[in-house]
Short mmCIF file of C-alpha atoms and ligand atoms in Angstrom, two decimals:
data_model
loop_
_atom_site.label_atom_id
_atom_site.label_comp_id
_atom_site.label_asym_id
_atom_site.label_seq_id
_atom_site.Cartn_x
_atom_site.Cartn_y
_atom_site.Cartn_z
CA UNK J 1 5.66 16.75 -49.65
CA UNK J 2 6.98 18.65 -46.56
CA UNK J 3 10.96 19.29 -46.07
CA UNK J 4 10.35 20.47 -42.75
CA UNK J 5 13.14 18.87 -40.65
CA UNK J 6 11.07 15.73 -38.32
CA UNK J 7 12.74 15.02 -34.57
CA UNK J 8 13.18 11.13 -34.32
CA UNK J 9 12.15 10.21 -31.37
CA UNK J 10 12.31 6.90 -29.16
CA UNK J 11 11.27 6.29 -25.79
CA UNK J 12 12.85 3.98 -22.86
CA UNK J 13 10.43 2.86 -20.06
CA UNK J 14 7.22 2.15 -21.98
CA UNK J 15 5.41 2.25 -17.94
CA UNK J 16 3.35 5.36 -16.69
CA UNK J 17 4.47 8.46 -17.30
CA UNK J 18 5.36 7.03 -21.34
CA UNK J 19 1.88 8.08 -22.48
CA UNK J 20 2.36 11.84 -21.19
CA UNK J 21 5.70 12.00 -23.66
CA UNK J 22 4.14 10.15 -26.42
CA UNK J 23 1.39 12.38 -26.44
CA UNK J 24 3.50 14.98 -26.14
CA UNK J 25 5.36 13.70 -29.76
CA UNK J 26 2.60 13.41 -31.37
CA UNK J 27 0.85 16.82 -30.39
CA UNK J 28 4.51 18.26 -32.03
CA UNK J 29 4.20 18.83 -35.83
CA UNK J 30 8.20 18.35 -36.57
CA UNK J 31 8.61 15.27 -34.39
CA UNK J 32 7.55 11.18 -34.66
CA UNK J 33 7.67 8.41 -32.26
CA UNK J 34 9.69 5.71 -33.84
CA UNK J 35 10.84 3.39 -31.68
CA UNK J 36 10.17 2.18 -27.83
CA UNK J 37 12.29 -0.47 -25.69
CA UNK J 38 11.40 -1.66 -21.68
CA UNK J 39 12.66 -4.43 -20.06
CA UNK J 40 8.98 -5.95 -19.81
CA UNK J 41 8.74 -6.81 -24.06
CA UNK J 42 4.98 -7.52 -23.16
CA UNK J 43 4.51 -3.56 -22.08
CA UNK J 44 6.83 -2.31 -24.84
CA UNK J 45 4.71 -4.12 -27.10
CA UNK J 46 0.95 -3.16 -25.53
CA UNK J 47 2.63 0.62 -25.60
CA UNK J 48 3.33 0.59 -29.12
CA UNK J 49 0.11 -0.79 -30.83
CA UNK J 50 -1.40 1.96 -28.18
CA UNK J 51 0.80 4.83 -29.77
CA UNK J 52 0.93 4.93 -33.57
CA UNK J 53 2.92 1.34 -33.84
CA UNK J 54 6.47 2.64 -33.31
CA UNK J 55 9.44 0.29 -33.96
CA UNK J 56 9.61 -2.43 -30.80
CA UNK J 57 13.85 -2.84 -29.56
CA UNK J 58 14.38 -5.69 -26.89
CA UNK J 59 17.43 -3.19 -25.33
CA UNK J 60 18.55 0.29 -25.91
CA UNK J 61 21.79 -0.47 -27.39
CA UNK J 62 19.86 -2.44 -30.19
CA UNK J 63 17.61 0.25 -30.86
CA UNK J 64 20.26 2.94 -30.94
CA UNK J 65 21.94 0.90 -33.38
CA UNK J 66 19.34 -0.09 -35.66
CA UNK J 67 17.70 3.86 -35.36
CA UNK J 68 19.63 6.48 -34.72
CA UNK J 69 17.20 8.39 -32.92
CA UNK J 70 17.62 12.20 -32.81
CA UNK J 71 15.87 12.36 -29.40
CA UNK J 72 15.78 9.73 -26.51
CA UNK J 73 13.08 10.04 -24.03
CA UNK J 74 14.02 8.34 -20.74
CA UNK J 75 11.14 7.20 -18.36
CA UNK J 76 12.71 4.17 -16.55
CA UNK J 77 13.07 4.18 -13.18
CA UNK J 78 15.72 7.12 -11.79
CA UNK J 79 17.95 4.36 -10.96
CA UNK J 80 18.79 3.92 -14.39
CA UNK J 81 18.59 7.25 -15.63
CA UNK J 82 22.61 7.76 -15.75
CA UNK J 83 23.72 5.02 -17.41
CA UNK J 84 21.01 5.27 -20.39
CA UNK J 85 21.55 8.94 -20.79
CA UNK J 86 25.11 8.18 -21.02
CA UNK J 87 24.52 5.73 -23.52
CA UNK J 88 21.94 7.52 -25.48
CA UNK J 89 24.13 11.09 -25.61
CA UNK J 90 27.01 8.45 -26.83
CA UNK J 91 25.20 7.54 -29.93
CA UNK J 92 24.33 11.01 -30.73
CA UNK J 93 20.64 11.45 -29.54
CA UNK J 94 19.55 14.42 -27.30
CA UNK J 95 17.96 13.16 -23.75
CA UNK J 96 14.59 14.06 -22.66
CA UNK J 97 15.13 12.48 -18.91
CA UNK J 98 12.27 12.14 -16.03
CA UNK J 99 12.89 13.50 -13.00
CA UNK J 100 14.41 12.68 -10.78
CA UNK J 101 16.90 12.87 -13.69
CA UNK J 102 19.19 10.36 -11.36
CA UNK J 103 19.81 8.76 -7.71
CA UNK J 104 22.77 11.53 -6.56
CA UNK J 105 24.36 14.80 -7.63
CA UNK J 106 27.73 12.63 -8.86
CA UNK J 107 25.12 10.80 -11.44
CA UNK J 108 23.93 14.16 -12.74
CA UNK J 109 27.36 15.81 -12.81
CA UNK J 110 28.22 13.32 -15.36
CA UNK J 111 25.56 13.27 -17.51
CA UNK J 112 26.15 16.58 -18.04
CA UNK J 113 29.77 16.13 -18.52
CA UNK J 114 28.43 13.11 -21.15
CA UNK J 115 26.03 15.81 -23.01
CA UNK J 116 28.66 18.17 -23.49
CA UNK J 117 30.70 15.75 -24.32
CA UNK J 118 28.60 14.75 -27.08
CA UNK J 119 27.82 18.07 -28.31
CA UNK J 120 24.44 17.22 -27.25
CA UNK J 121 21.52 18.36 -24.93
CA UNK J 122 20.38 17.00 -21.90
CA UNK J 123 16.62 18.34 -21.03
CA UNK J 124 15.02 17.13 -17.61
CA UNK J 125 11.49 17.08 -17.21
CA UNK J 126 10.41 19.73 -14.37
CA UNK J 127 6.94 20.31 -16.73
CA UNK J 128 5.84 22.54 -13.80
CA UNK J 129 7.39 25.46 -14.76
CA UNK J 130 5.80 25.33 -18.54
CA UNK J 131 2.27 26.80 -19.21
CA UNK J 132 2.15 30.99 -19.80
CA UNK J 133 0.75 32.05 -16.29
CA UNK J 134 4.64 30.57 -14.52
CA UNK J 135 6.65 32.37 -17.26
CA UNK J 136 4.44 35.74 -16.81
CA UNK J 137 4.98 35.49 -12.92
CA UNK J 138 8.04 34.88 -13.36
CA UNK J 139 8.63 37.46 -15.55
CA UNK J 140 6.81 39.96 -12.93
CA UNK J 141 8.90 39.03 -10.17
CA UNK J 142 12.57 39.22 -12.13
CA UNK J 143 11.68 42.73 -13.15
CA UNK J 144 10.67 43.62 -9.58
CA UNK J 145 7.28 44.39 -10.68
CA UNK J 146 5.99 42.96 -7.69
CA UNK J 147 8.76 44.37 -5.26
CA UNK J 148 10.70 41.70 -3.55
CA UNK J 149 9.39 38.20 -2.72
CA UNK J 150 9.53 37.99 1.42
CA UNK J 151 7.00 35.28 2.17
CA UNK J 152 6.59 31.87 0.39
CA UNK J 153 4.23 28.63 0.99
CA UNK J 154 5.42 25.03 -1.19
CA UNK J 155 3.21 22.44 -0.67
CA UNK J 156 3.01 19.00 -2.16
CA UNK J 157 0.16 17.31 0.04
CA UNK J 158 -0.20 14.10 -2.05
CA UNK J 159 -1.68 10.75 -1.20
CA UNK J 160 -0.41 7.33 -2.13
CA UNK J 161 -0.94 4.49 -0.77
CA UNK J 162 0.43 0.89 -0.28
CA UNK J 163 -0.17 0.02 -3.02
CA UNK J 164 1.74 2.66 -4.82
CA UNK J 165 4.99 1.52 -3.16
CA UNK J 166 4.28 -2.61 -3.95
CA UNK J 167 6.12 -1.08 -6.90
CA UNK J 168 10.05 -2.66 -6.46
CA UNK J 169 12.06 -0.09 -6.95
CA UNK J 170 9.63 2.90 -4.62
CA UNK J 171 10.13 3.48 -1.31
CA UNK J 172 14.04 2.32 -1.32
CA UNK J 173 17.06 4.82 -0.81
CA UNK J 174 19.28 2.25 -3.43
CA UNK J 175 16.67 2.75 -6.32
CA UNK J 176 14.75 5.80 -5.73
CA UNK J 177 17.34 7.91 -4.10
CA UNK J 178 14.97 9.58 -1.84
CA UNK J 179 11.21 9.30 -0.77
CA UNK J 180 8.21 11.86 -1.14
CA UNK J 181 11.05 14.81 -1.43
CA UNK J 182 12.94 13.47 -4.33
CA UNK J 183 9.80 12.19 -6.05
CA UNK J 184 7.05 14.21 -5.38
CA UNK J 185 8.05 17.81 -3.92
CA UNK J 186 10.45 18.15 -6.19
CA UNK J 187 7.76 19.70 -8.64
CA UNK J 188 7.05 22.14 -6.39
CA UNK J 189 10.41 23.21 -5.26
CA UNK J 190 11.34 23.37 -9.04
CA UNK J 191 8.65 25.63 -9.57
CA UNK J 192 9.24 27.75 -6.45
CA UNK J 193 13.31 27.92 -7.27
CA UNK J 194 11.81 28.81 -11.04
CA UNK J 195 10.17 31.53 -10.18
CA UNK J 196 12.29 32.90 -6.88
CA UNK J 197 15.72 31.86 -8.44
CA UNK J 198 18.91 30.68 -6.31
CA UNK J 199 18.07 29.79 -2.78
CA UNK J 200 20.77 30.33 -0.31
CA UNK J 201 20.25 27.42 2.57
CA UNK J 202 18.10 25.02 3.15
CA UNK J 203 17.12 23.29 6.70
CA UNK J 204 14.91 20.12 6.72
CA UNK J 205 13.49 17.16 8.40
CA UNK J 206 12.76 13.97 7.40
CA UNK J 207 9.35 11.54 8.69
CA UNK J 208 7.97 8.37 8.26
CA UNK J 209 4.65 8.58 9.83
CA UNK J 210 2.81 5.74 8.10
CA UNK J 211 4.09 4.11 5.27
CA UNK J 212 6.21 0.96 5.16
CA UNK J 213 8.80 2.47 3.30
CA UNK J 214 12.90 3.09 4.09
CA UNK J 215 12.66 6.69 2.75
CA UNK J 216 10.46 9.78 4.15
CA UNK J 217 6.89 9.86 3.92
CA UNK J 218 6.62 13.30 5.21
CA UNK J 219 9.17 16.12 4.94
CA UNK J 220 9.40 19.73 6.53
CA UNK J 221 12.08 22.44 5.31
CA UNK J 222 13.02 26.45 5.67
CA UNK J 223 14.36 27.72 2.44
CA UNK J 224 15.86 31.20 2.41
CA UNK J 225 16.80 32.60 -1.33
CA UNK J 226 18.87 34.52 -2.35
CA UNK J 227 16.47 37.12 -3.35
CA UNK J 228 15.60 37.83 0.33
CA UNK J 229 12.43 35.40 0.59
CA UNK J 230 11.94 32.82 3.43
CA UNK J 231 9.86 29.51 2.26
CA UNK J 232 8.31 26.80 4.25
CA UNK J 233 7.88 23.86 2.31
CA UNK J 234 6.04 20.80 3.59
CA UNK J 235 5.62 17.47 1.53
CA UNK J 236 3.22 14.54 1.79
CA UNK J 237 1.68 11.33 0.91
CA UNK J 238 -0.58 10.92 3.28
CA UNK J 239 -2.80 13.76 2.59
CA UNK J 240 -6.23 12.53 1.74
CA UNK J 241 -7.19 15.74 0.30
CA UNK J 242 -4.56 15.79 -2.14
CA UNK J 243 -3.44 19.99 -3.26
CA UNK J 244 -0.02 21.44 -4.57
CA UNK J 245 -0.06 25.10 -3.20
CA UNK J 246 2.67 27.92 -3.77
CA UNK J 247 2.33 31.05 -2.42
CA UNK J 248 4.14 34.23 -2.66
CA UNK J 249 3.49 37.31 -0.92
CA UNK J 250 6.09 39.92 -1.99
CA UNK J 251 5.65 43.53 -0.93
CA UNK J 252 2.98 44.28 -3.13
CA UNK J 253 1.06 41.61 -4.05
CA UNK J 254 0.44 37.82 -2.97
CA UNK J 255 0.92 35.46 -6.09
CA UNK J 256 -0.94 32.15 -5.42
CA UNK J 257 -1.18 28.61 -7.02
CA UNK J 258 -3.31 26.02 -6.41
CA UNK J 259 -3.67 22.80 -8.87
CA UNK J 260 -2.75 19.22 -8.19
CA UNK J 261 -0.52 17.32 -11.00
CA UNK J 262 -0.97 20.87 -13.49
CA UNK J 263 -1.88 24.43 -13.66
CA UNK J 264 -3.57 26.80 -16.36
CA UNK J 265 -4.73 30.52 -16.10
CA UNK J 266 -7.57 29.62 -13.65
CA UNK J 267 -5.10 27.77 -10.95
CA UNK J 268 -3.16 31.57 -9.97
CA UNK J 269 -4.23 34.45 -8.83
CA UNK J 270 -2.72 37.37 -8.01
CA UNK J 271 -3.73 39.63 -4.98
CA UNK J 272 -2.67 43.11 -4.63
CA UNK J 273 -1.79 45.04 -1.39
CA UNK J 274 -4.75 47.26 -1.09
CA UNK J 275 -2.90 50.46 -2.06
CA UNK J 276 -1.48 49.74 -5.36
CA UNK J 277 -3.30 51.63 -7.62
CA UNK J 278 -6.09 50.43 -11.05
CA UNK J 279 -3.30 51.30 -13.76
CA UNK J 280 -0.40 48.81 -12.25
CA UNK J 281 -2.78 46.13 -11.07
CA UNK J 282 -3.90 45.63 -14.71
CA UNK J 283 -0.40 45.62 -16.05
CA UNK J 284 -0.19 42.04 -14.07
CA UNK J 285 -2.88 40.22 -15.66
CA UNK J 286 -2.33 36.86 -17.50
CA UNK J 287 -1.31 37.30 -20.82
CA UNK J 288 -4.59 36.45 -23.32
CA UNK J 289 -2.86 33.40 -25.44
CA UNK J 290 -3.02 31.00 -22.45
CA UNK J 291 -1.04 27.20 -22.59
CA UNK J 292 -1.51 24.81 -19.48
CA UNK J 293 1.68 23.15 -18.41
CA UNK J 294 2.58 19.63 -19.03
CA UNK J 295 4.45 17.26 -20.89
CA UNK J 296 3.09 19.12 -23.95
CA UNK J 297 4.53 22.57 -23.52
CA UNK J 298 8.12 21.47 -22.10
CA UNK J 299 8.42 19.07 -25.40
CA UNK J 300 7.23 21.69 -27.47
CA UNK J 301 9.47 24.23 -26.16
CA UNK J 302 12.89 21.95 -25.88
CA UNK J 303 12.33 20.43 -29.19
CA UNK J 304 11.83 24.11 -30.88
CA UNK J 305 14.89 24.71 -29.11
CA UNK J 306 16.70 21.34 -30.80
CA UNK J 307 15.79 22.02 -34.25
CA UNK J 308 16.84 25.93 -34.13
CA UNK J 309 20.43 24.21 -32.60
CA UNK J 310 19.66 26.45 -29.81
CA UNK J 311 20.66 26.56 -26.28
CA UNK J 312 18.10 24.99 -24.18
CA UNK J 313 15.03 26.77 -23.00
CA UNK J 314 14.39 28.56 -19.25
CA UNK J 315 11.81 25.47 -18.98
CA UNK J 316 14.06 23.05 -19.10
CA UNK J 317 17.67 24.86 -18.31
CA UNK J 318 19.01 24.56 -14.61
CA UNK J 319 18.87 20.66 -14.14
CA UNK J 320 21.11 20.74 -10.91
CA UNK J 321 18.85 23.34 -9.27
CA UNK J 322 15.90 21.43 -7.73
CA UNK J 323 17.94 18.61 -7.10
CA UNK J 324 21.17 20.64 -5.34
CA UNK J 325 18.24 21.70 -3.66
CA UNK J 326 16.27 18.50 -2.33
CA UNK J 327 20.28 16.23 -2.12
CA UNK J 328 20.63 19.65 0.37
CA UNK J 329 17.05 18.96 2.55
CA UNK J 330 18.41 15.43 3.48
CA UNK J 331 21.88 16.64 3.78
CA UNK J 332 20.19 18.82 6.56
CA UNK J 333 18.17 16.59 7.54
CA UNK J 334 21.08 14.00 8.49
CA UNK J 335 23.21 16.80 10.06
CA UNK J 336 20.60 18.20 12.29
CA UNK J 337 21.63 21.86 10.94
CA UNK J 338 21.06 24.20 7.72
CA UNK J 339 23.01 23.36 5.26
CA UNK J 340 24.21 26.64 2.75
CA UNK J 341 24.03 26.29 -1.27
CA UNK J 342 27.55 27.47 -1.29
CA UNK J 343 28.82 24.24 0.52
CA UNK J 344 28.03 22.22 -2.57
CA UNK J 345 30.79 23.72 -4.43
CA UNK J 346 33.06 21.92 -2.03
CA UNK J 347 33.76 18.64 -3.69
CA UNK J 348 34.48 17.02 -0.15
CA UNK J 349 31.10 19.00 1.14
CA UNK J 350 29.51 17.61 -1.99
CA UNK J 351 30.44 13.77 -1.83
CA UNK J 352 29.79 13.72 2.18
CA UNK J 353 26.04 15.26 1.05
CA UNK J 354 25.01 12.64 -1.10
CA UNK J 355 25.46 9.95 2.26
CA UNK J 356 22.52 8.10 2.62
CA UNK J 357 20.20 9.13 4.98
CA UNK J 358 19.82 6.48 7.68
CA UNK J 359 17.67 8.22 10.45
CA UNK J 360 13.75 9.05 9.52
CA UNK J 361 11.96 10.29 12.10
CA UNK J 362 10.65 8.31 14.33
CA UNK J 363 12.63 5.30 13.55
CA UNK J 364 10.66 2.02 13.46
N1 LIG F 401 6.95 14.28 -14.57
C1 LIG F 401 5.97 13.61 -13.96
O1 LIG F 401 4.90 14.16 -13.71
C2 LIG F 401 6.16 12.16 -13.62
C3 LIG F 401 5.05 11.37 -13.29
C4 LIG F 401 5.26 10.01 -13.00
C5 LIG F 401 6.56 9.49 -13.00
N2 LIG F 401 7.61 10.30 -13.29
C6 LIG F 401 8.99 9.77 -13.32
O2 LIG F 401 9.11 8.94 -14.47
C7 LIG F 401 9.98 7.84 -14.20
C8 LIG F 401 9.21 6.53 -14.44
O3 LIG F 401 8.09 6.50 -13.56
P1 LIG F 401 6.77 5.64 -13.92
O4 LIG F 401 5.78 6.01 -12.90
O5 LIG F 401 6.45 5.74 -15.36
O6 LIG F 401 7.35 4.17 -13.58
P2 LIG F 401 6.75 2.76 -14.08
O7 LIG F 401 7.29 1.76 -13.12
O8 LIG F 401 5.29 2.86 -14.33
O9 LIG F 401 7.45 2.59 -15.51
C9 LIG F 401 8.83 2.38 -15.66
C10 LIG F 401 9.04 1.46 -16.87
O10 LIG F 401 10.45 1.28 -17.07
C11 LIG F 401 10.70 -0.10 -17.33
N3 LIG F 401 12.10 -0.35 -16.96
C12 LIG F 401 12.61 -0.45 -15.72
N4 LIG F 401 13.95 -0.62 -15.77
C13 LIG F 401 14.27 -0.64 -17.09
C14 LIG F 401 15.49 -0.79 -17.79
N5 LIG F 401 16.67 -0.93 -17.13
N6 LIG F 401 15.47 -0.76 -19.15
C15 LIG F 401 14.28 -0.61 -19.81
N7 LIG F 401 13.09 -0.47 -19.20
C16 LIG F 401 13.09 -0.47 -17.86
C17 LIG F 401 9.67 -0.85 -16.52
O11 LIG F 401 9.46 -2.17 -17.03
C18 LIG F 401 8.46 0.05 -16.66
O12 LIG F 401 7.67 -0.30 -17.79
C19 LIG F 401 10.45 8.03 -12.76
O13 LIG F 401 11.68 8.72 -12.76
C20 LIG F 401 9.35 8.90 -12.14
O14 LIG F 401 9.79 9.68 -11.04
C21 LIG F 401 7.43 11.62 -13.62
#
């Protein structure tokens, strides 16, 4: 028999994006599934005969009771996000939280302040930045490899329909905290903040063009980092030809992604200004053991991380970053000017950014 150490794991929200994490468990050696809970019993139920016949809890509280879980996966709607982490880190699990990991930067602040708290760690899932061809580019581009970033594309040109947002709590400020920003481009930006680092100011604008929503279904931003680079960033649902495109054209090469929910080698490609020589442009090809990104390689990574009792890992580290980031696009957007990264460290600044935004162009 095996002593390695196993990772108990539950899950909360037994709807869509469930299957990706309980894959995800089971593709892990050191970890088992062992208990689910949703507010629907019927779907908690169909989940677990579907996924190796975990333990079935009618709440959380019960199941945190009855299980101790060493890890909680959260996959509820982000309204709820803050109060079950809170919960879960309580009773001693570690979170594994969907984005968006809650509804406003106050929500996240204390989550975090719960985790530590706790002793514990609180991962959110931005599974865009995992696979090996983001952590080589990113690699290039922090060792200046590539000279500096100046130019960047981010865009998230999804489609979904009415039926997408017949779903209660989508397409409402109160329980999704934001519209195709928040929900969608937030990937993108994640992975575009991943591999640029800390942006500087942000200036955005909001749209509703044809969805029946409250929140945006169309968003348009300038993001200047730190580092120097200027980004455009456009995000969608209406986009019948659905694509998720960075680019990055730093002062010797253009870095380029295109995929649509996940990338492997074959998604990037890397273009080099037509002087640099044989010797350096083979010193930036994709390393030879290739991973895709996904649900996989972010559990894999955070629960290696959780069993060493290590720090968290670049994959899943930075949880306020995309968010600071997007809570700063509507901030903008509500203002009608940029808004700077360093206001956020204002607690007035800070509460008076997460005001809802009321005005989405053009109003109907
Ligand atoms: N990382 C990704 O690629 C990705 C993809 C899809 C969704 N998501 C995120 O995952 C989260 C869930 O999205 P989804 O599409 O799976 O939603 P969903 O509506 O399909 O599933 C949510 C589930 O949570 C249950 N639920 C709701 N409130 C609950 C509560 N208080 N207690 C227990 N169960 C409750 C619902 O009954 C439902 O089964 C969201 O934050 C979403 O943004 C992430």
């Amino acid at each position: 028999m095996s002593s390695e150490p196993v990772l108990r794991a539950a899950i909360i929200g037994t709807g869509a994006v469930a299957a990706s994490h309980s894959a995800a468990i089971a593709a892990y050696t050191g970890a088992a599934l062992v208990a689910v809970t949703d507010h629907d019993p019927d779907r908690a139920h169909d989940f677990a005969a579907l996924h190796g016949e975990p333990a079935v809890y009618d709440d959380l509280a019960s199941l945190l009771a009855a299980e101790s879980p060493d890890v909680v996966h959260i996959c509820t709607p982000p309204g709820v996000h803050a109060d079950q982490a809170d919960a879960a880190l309580a009773a001693g699990a570690h979170v594994v939280v969907e984005k968006p990991p809650a509804l406003t930067l106050a929500e996240i602040d204390r989550m975090l302040a719960a985790a530590e708290r706790a002793d514990r760690r609180l991962a959110v899932v931005f599974q865009q930045r995992t696979g090996s061809a983001a952590q080589h580019v990113r690699d290039l581009l922090a060792s200046g490899a590539l000279g500096r970033p100046l130019v960047a594309l981010c865009h998230t040109l999804w489609f979904r329909g009415e039926d997408y947002f017949a779903v209660p709590w989508r397409g409402r400020w109160e329980t999704e905290g934001g519209g195709t920003t928040l929900s969608h481009g937030i990937h993108q930006l994640d992975l575009l903040a991943y591999l640029l680092g800390d942006w500087a100011a942000v200036s955005g604008q909001l749209w509703r063009l044809d969805r029946d929503v409250a929140t945006e279904d169309l968003s348009t931003a300038v993001v200047r980092f730190d580092a120097g680079a200027i980004a455009s960033v456009v995000t969608s649902v209406l986009s019948p030809r659905e694509t998720s495109v960075i680019r990055i054209d730093t002062e010797l090469a253009t870095i380029e992604l295109e995929h649509l929910y996940g990338h492997a080698h074959a998604n990037w490609r890397i273009t080099p200004r037509r002087d640099v020589d044989d010797a350096t442009v083979a010193s930036w090809r994709l390393p030879d053991d290739e991973r895709a990104s996904g649900h996989d390689d972010l559990v894999r990574q955070v629960y290696d991380a959780l069993l060493a009792g290590a720090g968290l890992p670049a994959v899943a580290a930075d949880p306020l970053r995309s968010f600071e980031l997007v809570a700063a696009l509507y901030a903008s957007a509500r203002l009608g000017r940029e808004v700077r990264r360093s206001e956020l460290s204002d607690p007035g600044l800070r509460g008076a950014l997460e005001a809802p935004v009321t005005e989405v162009r053009p109003p109907r």
